[in-house]
Amino acid sequence: MPGLERMPSAITTVVVKTCTRIGVVASLVYLVAGLLLLVLGQVHVHMYLMLFGVLMLFPHAVAVAYVASGAVRVSSFVVKLCLACMALSAPAYVLAVFMGLWLSVETAVLAVVGVTAVSSLTAFLASNRVDGGSVGLSLLLVSASYALAGGAALAWLSLGKPGGLVLLALVLTIAYPVTLIYAVTVHSLPATYRDKPSKLVALALPLLNALAAALLLRMEFRAGLAVTALGTLVYPYAARIYRVPRYLSQAMDRLKPGTAARLAQEYFLKGHYFAAASSILVAVYTALYAMGYCSLFCVLHTYTLGFITVHVLIHAPMMLPVILGTGHRRAYRLVPLALALVAAALWPMQSTIALLAYAAALYGAARIVA
């Protein structure tokens, strides 16, 4: 019956939209709470919320929508069912993060393992059902990012929680949001301008992050950070970021000056200059760590305040209004991306000024989106 055939797709669409919205809103609440708690001196709770409530939750909520859009033409009932389970894991994870505040960090870690198992399987099945190309490659890398996160979380527990919450945060950050950024950008940037990513280099990126995570968990910090920094430097080649000037020229020639489409394309493309700068900043602070001039905590914040935030801000104006069902001011400005880089660069030396710059970056981004 045609009606019954359409039901899984219709139900999955509703579940994905609802759960994605819940996940994004909850992660933004956790972000604000985490920053306020830092100001109040609650550093441990701040770290917990930023790791599990923001760095793991926000990308997951967005990834649900991303996998759903990539698999939109997939008719497999199994994929639709897995996608619904992946979506439902977002609100379940929101609750697990909250419960972990009262129970233990292990509660949130085990929740990460469960969420990543379902999500990795879903993205992998979807990648095998699409018609190859950069979409299939991107979904395969999404699957790898979840597999890395789940494996890293389990390894941290089984090894007796080495390095405490700081090392866990660094390992999970490299394993999941950083790898997920690779997965999205290797498709979204070149495909928008009818180009192709470097498939072999793109496939090497999660392998580099897996090696980095393993080295870090073995407390071989210099080697682990060097490997993942290499990944951030190679990634612009895989995602064709070095071709942005050509893409920009094509877009400006095609679109009328002053139109919303032209402003959006200009923001998106020029934003990748900041993405490349954030990759270099990671390499710089990795080198400074190797020379003994900064700590693991500094390198972690270079990723979170710089590399990850810049990539989120690049996509936020086009992504969040759709997910949240809100209006869009289309007031595209690159200042928030510059402020995020300033915050990442200053954090090791002037954490207070860095926090103010980061808050200004978030406010500026909110002014673009809402």
C-alpha positions in Angstrom: 0.0 0.0 0.0 1.5 3.4 -1.0 0.3 5.1 2.2 2.1 2.5 4.4 5.3 2.8 2.3 5.4 6.6 2.9 4.7 6.3 6.7 8.3 5.5 7.7 9.6 8.6 5.8 6.9 10.9 7.2 7.4 9.7 10.8 11.2 9.9 10.5 11.0 13.5 9.1 9.0 14.6 12.1 11.2 12.8 14.6 14.4 14.3 13.0 13.1 17.8 13.0 11.8 17.6 16.6 14.8 15.9 18.1 17.3 18.0 16.2 15.6 21.2 17.5 15.6 19.8 21.1 19.3 18.9 20.9 20.4 22.3 19.5 18.3 24.3 22.0 19.6 22.2 24.9 23.2 22.6 23.8 22.8 26.4 23.6 21.4 26.4 27.1 24.3 24.2 28.3 26.7 26.7 26.6 25.3 29.7 28.4 25.2 27.8 31.7 28.8 26.6 31.2 30.1 30.1 30.5 28.3 31.6 33.5 29.6 28.8 35.7 33.1 29.6 34.6 32.7 33.3 35.6 31.4 32.0 39.0 34.6 29.9 39.4 32.9 26.5 38.9 35.6 25.2 36.6 34.9 21.5 36.9 31.2 21.9 36.2 32.1 24.3 33.4 34.3 21.7 31.8 31.7 18.9 32.2 28.9 21.0 30.5 31.2 22.3 27.7 32.4 18.8 26.9 29.2 16.8 27.1 26.6 19.4 26.8 28.1 21.5 24.0 31.1 19.8 22.2 29.3 16.4 22.0 25.6 17.5 21.9 25.5 20.4 19.4 27.5 18.5 16.7 25.3 15.4 17.2 22.1 17.4 16.9 23.3 19.0 13.7 24.7 15.7 12.4 21.3 14.1 12.7 19.9 16.7 10.3 22.9 16.4 8.1 22.7 12.6 7.7 18.9 12.9 7.1 19.5 15.4 4.3 22.2 13.2 2.8 20.0 10.1 2.9 16.8 12.0 1.8 16.5 9.8 -1.3 17.3 6.5 0.4 14.2 4.4 0.6 15.5 1.6 2.8 13.3 0.9 5.8 16.3 -0.1 7.9 18.1 3.2 7.2 14.9 5.2 8.1 14.5 3.2 11.3 18.1 3.7 12.3 17.8 7.4 11.4 14.8 7.7 13.7 16.8 6.0 16.5 19.8 8.3 15.9 17.4 11.3 16.2 15.8 10.1 19.3 19.2 9.6 20.9 19.6 13.4 21.0 16.9 14.2 23.6 17.9 11.0 25.5 21.5 12.3 25.6 20.3 15.7 26.8 18.8 14.0 29.8 21.9 11.8 30.3 24.1 14.9 30.5 21.8 16.5 33.1 21.7 13.3 35.1 25.5 13.1 34.9 25.7 16.3 36.9 24.2 14.5 39.9 25.5 11.0 39.3 29.0 10.8 37.8 31.1 11.6 34.7 30.8 7.9 33.8 27.1 8.4 33.2 27.7 10.9 30.4 30.6 8.8 29.0 28.5 5.7 28.7 25.7 7.8 27.1 28.3 9.0 24.5 29.1 5.3 23.8 25.5 4.5 23.2 24.8 7.5 21.1 27.9 7.0 18.9 27.2 3.3 18.3 23.7 4.0 16.9 24.8 7.1 15.0 27.9 5.5 13.5 25.8 2.5 12.2 23.2 4.9 10.8 25.7 7.1 8.9 27.5 4.0 7.6 24.3 2.4 6.3 23.3 5.7 4.7 26.7 6.1 3.0 26.3 2.7 1.4 22.9 3.6 0.0 23.7 6.9 -1.7 25.1 7.3 -5.2 28.8 7.5 -4.2 30.5 10.9 -4.8 31.2 13.4 -2.1 27.9 12.7 -0.3 28.8 9.1 0.3 32.3 10.0 1.3 31.0 12.6 3.7 28.6 10.2 5.3 31.3 7.6 5.7 33.5 10.2 7.5 30.6 11.1 9.7 30.3 7.4 10.6 34.0 7.4 11.3 33.7 10.4 13.6 31.1 8.6 15.8 33.1 5.4 15.8 36.2 7.3 17.0 34.3 9.1 19.7 32.7 5.9 21.0 36.0 4.0 20.9 37.9 6.8 22.6 35.3 7.0 25.4 35.5 3.3 26.0 39.2 3.3 25.9 39.4 6.1 28.5 37.2 4.2 30.9 39.0 0.8 30.4 42.4 2.5 30.9 41.3 3.8 34.3 40.4 7.4 33.2 44.0 8.6 32.5 44.5 12.4 32.5 41.1 13.0 34.1 38.5 15.2 32.4 41.0 17.4 30.6 42.5 14.6 28.6 39.1 13.1 27.9 37.9 16.5 26.6 41.0 16.8 24.3 40.6 13.2 23.0 36.9 13.4 22.4 37.2 16.9 20.8 39.8 15.5 18.3 37.8 12.3 17.8 34.4 13.7 17.2 33.7 17.4 16.5 37.0 17.9 14.6 36.6 14.8 12.5 32.9 15.7 11.9 34.0 19.1 10.6 36.3 17.3 8.2 33.4 15.1 7.1 31.0 18.1 6.4 33.5 20.4 4.8 35.0 17.9 2.3 31.5 17.8 0.8 29.9 21.2 1.5 32.6 23.4 0.1 33.7 21.7 -3.1 30.3 20.3 -4.0 28.7 23.8 -3.8 31.0 24.9 -6.6 30.9 21.7 -8.7 34.3 20.5 -7.5 35.4 17.3 -5.9 37.4 16.7 -2.7 40.6 14.8 -2.5 39.2 11.4 -1.6 42.4 9.7 -0.4 43.5 12.6 1.7 40.0 12.9 3.2 40.0 9.2 4.1 43.3 9.7 5.8 42.0 12.4 8.2 40.0 10.2 10.5 42.9 7.7 10.5 45.2 10.5 11.7 42.8 11.5 14.4 42.4 7.8 15.5 46.2 7.6 15.8 46.3 10.9 17.7 43.7 9.7 20.1 45.5 6.5 20.8 48.8 8.3 21.4 47.1 10.8 23.8 45.5 8.0 25.8 48.9 6.4 26.1 50.1 9.8 27.6 52.3 10.4 24.6 51.1 14.0 24.3 53.7 15.6 22.0 53.3 12.8 19.4 49.5 12.7 19.6 49.2 16.5 19.2 51.7 16.5 16.4 49.6 13.9 14.5 46.3 15.7 14.9 47.9 19.1 14.0 49.2 17.5 10.8 45.6 16.6 10.1 44.4 20.2 10.5 47.1 21.3 8.1 46.3 18.6 5.5 42.5 19.1 5.7 42.4 22.4 3.7 43.9 20.4 0.8 41.3 17.6 1.1 38.4 20.1 1.4 39.8 22.3 -1.4 39.9 25.4 0.8 42.9 26.6 -1.1 40.6 27.0 -4.1 38.3 29.5 -2.3 39.6 32.5 -4.4 38.5 30.7 -7.5 35.1 29.8 -6.0 34.7 33.4 -4.8 35.4 34.7 -8.3 32.9 32.3 -9.8 30.2 33.3 -7.2 30.8 37.0 -7.6 30.6 36.8 -11.4 27.3 34.8 -11.2 25.4 36.7 -8.6 24.1 40.3 -8.6 25.8 42.7 -6.1 23.8 43.4 -2.9 21.6 40.3 -3.2 21.1 38.0 -0.2 22.4 35.1 -2.2 25.7 37.0 -3.0 26.1 38.1 0.6 25.6 34.6 1.8 28.1 33.1 -0.7 30.6 35.8 0.2 30.3 35.1 3.9 30.5 31.3 3.4 33.6 31.5 1.2 35.5 34.2 3.1 34.7 32.4 6.3 37.0 29.5 5.1 39.9 31.9 5.1 39.4 32.1 8.9 39.0 28.3 8.9 42.5 28.0 7.3 43.8 30.5 9.8 42.4 28.4 12.7 44.2 25.3 11.3 47.5 27.2 11.4 46.7 28.5 14.9 46.3 24.8 16.1 49.7 24.0 14.6 51.3 27.0 16.2 50.1 26.2 19.7 50.9 22.5 19.2 54.5 23.6 18.5 54.5 25.9 21.5 53.3 22.9 23.7 56.1 20.7 22.3 58.6 23.5 23.3 57.1 23.7 26.8 55.5 27.2 26.4 51.8 26.2 26.9 49.7 23.4 28.4 47.3 20.8 27.1 44.6 23.0 28.3 45.8 25.8 26.0 45.8 23.4 23.0 42.3 22.2 23.9 41.0 25.8 23.9 42.8 26.5 20.5 40.5 23.8 19.1 37.3 24.7 20.9 37.5 28.5 20.8 39.2 28.7 17.4 39.0 25.7 15.0 35.6 24.4 16.0 33.9 27.7 16.7 35.0 29.2 13.4 33.6 26.3 11.4 30.3 26.4 13.4 30.0 30.1 12.7 30.6 29.6 9.0 27.6 27.3 8.7 25.3 28.8 11.5 23.6 31.5 9.4 22.4 28.9 6.9 21.9 26.0 9.3 20.4 27.2 12.5 17.3 29.1 11.1 16.3 26.0 9.2 16.7 23.7 12.3 15.1 26.1 14.7 12.4 27.3 12.4 13.2 31.0 13.0 13.6 34.0 10.9 16.9 35.1 9.3 18.3 38.7 9.4 20.9 37.9 6.7 23.2 40.5 8.2 26.3 38.7 7.2 29.5 39.9 9.0 32.9 38.3 9.4 33.6 40.0 12.7 32.4 37.1 14.9 34.9 34.7 13.1 37.7 37.1 13.7 36.8 37.5 17.3 36.7 33.7 17.7 40.3 33.5 16.4 41.3 36.4 18.7 39.8 34.5 21.7 41.7 31.3 20.8 45.0 33.1 20.3 44.7 35.1 23.6 43.4 32.4 25.9 46.8 31.1 27.0 47.9 34.6 27.9 44.8 36.6 28.8 41.9 34.2 29.5 39.6 37.0 30.7 40.0 39.1 27.5 39.7 35.8 25.5 36.4 35.1 27.3 35.1 38.6 26.5 36.1 38.2 22.8 34.4 34.8 22.7 31.2 36.2 24.2 31.3 39.0 21.7 31.8 36.5 18.9 28.7 34.5 20.0 26.7 37.7 20.3 27.7 38.7 16.8 26.8 35.3 15.5 23.4 35.5 17.2 22.8 38.9 15.5 23.4 37.3 12.1 21.2 34.2 12.7 18.3 35.7 14.6 
